[in-house]
Short mmCIF file of C-alpha atoms in Angstrom, two decimals:
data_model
loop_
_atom_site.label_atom_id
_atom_site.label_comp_id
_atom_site.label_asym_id
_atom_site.label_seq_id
_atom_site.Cartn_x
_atom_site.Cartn_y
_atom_site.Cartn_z
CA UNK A 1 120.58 110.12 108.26
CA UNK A 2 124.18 109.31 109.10
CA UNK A 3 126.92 107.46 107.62
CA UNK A 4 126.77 104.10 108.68
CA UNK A 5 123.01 103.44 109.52
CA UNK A 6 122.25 100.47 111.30
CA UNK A 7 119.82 97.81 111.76
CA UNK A 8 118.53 99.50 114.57
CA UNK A 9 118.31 102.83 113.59
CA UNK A 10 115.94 101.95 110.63
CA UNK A 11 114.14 100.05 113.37
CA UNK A 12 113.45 103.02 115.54
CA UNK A 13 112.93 104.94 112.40
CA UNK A 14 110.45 102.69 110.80
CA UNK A 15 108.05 102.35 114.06
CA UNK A 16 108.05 106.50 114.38
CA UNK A 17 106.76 106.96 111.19
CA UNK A 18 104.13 104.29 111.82
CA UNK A 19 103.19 105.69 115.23
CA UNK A 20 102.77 108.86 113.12
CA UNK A 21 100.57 107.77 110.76
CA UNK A 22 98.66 105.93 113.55
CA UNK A 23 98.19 109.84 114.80
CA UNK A 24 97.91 111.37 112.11
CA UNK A 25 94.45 109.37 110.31
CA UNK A 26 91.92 111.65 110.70
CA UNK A 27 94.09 114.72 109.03
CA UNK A 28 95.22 112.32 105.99
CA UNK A 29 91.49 110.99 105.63
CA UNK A 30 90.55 114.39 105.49
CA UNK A 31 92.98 115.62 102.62
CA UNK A 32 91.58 112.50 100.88
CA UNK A 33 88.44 113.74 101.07
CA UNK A 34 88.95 116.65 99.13
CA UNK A 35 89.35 114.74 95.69
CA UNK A 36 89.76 110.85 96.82
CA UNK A 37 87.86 108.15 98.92
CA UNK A 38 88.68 109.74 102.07
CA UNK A 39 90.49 106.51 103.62
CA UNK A 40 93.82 107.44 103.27
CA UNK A 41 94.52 107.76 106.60
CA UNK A 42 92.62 105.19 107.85
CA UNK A 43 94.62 102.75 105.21
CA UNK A 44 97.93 104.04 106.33
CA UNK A 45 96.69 103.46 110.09
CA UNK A 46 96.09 100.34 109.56
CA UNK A 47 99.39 99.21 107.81
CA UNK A 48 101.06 101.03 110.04
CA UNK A 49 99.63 98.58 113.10
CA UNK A 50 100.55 95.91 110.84
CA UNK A 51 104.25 97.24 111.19
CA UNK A 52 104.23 98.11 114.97
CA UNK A 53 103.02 94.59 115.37
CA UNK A 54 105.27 92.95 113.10
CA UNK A 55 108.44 94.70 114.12
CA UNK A 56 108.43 96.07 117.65
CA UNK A 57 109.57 92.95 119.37
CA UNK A 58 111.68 91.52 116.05
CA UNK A 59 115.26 90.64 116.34
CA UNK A 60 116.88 92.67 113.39
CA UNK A 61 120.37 92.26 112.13
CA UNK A 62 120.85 94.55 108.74
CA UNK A 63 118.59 97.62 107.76
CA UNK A 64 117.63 95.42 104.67
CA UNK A 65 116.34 93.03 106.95
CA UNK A 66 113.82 95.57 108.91
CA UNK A 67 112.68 97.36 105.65
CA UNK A 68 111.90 93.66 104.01
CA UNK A 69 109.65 93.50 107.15
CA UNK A 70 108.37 96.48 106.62
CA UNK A 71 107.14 95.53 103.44
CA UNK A 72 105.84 92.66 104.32
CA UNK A 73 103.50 94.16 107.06
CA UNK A 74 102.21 96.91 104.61
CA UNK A 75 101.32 94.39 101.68
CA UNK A 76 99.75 92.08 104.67
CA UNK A 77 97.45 94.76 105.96
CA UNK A 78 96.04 96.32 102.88
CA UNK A 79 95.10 96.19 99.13
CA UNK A 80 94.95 99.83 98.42
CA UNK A 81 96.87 101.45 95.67
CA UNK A 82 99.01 103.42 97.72
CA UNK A 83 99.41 100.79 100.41
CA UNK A 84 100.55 98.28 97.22
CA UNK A 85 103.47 101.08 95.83
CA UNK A 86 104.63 101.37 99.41
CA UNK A 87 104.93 97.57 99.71
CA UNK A 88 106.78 97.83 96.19
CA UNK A 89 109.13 101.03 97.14
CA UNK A 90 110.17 98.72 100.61
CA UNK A 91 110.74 95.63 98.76
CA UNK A 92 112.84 97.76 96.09
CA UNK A 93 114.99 98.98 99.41
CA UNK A 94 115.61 96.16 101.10
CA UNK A 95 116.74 94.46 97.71
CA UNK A 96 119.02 97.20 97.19
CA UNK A 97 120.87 97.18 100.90
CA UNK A 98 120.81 94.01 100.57
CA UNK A 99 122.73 91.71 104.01
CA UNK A 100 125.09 94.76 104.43
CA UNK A 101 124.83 95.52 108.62
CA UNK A 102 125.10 98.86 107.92
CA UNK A 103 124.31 101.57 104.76
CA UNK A 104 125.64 104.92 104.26
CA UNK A 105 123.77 107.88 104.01
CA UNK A 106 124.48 107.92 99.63
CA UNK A 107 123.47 104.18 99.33
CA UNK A 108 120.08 104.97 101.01
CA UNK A 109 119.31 107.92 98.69
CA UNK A 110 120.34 105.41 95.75
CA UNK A 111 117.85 103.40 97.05
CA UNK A 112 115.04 105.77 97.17
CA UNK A 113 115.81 106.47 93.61
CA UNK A 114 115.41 103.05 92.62
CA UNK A 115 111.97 103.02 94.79
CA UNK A 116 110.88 105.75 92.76
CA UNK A 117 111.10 103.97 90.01
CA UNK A 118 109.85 100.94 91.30
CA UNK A 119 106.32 103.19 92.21
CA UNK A 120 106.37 104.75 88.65
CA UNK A 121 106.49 101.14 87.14
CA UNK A 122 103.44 99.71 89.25
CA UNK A 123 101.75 102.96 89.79
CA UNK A 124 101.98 104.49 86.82
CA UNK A 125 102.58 107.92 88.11
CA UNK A 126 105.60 110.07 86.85
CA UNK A 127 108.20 113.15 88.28
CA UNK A 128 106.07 115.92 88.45
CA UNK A 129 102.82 114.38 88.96
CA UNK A 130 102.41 114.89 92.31
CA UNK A 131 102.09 111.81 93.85
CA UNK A 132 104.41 110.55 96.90
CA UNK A 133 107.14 109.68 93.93
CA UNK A 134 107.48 112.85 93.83
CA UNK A 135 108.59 113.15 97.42
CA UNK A 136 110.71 110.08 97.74
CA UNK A 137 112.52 111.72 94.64
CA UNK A 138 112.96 115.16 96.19
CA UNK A 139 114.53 113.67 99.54
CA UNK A 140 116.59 110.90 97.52
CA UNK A 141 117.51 113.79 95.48
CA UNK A 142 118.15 116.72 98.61
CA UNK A 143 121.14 118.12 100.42
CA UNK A 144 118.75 119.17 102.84
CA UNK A 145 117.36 116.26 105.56
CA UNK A 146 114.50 114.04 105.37
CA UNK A 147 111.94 115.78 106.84
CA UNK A 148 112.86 119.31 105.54
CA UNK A 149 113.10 118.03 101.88
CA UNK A 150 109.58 115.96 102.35
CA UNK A 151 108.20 119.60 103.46
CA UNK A 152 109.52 121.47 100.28
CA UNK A 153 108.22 119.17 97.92
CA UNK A 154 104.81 119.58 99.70
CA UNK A 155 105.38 123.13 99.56
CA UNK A 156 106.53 123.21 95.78
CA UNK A 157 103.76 121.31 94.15
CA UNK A 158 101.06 122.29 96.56
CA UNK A 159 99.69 124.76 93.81
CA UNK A 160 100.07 122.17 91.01
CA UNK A 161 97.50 120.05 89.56
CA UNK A 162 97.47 116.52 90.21
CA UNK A 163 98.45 114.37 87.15
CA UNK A 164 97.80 110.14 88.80
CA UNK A 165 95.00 108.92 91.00
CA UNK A 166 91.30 109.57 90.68
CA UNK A 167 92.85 113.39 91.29
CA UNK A 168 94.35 113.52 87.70
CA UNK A 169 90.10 113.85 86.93
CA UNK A 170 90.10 117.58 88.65
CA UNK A 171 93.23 118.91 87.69
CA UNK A 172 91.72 122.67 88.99
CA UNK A 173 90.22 121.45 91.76
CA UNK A 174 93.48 119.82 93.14
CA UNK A 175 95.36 122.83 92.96
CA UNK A 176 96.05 124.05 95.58
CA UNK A 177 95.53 121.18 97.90
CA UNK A 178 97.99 118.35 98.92
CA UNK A 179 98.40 115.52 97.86
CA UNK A 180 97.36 112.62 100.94
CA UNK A 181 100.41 110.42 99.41
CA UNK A 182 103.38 113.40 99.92
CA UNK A 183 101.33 114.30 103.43
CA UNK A 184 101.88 111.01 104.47
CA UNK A 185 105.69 111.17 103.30
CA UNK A 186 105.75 114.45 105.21
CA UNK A 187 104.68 113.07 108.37
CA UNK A 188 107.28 110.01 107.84
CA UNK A 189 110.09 111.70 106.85
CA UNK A 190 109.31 114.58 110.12
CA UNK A 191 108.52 111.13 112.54
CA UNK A 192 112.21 109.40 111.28
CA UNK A 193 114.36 112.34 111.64
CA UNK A 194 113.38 113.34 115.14
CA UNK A 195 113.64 110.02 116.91
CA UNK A 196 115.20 110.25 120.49
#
């Protein structure tokens, strides 16, 4: 992202990555699969029409104002675990850009941070885990952009064991494997940084 990142560039932003997820169900369903319920991707799907729905014809004035959407869509259209942290880590955002009309590129990494946290409070999941904290860190924490820093931290703890989630119960197993949460962050974080 850009210094000075309006309302309507996290707007854009925001319905890519859920037009992503919408694409990309079957493939995050399937990494589920390997050690989870399998629905991943058809939770994400559906939060993610919650979101097109919700924002694609809104009037937006600050990028606080479409992420507080955002949030409210994703806690709207599901219960899940995952779906609940993301409806946290949005809510934490928002909070933290506050009315501003615009936010610079360091205030939105700042913000990530505090989402992290946020997700490790409710979640219970810690750095190094590998949960999707674990990618929101590693792009809050990057000189590299959003989608290349959501793709190393896939990369980097692909051959780790998972520590949270019904994963943490086959350590071995999950190594290896990625996690559905930092796929999901991949696809995001690749959907957001090539908008047209």
């Amino acid at each position: 992202m850009t210094t000075g990142v309006k309302a309507p560039d996290f707007h854009a932003a925001v319905i890519a990555a859920a037009k992503e997820l919408q694409q990309r169900r079957n493939e995050l369903d399937q990494a589920d699969s390997a050690l989870g319920d399998g629905d991943t991707g058809t939770m994400l799907a559906t939060a993610a029409a919650a979101v097109i729905s919700d924002l694609e014809d809104a009037v937006v004035h600050s990028p606080g104002q479409v992420i507080e959407l955002t949030a409210k869509a994703v806690k709207g259209a599901t219960g899940s675990s995952l779906g609940t942290l993301l409806a946290v880590a949005l809510r934490s955002v928002a909070r933290s850009f506050g009315d501003a009309t615009s936010v610079t590129q360091e205030e939105v990494k700042a913000a990530l941070l505090v989402a992290a946290e946020k997700m490790k409070a409710v979640g219970g999941a810690q750095s190094g885990d590998k949960t999707i904290v674990d990618s929101v860190e590693a792009i809050a924490n990057s000189t590299l952009d959003l989608d290349a820093a959501a793709q190393k931290a896939l990369d980097d703890f692909r051959d780790k064991p998972c520590r949270a989630g019904r994963a943490r119960m086959y350590p071995e197993q999950s190594q290896g494997i990625d996690d559905p949460g930092m796929l999901a962050a991949k696809f995001m974080a690749h959907a957001a940084a090539n908008i047209s």
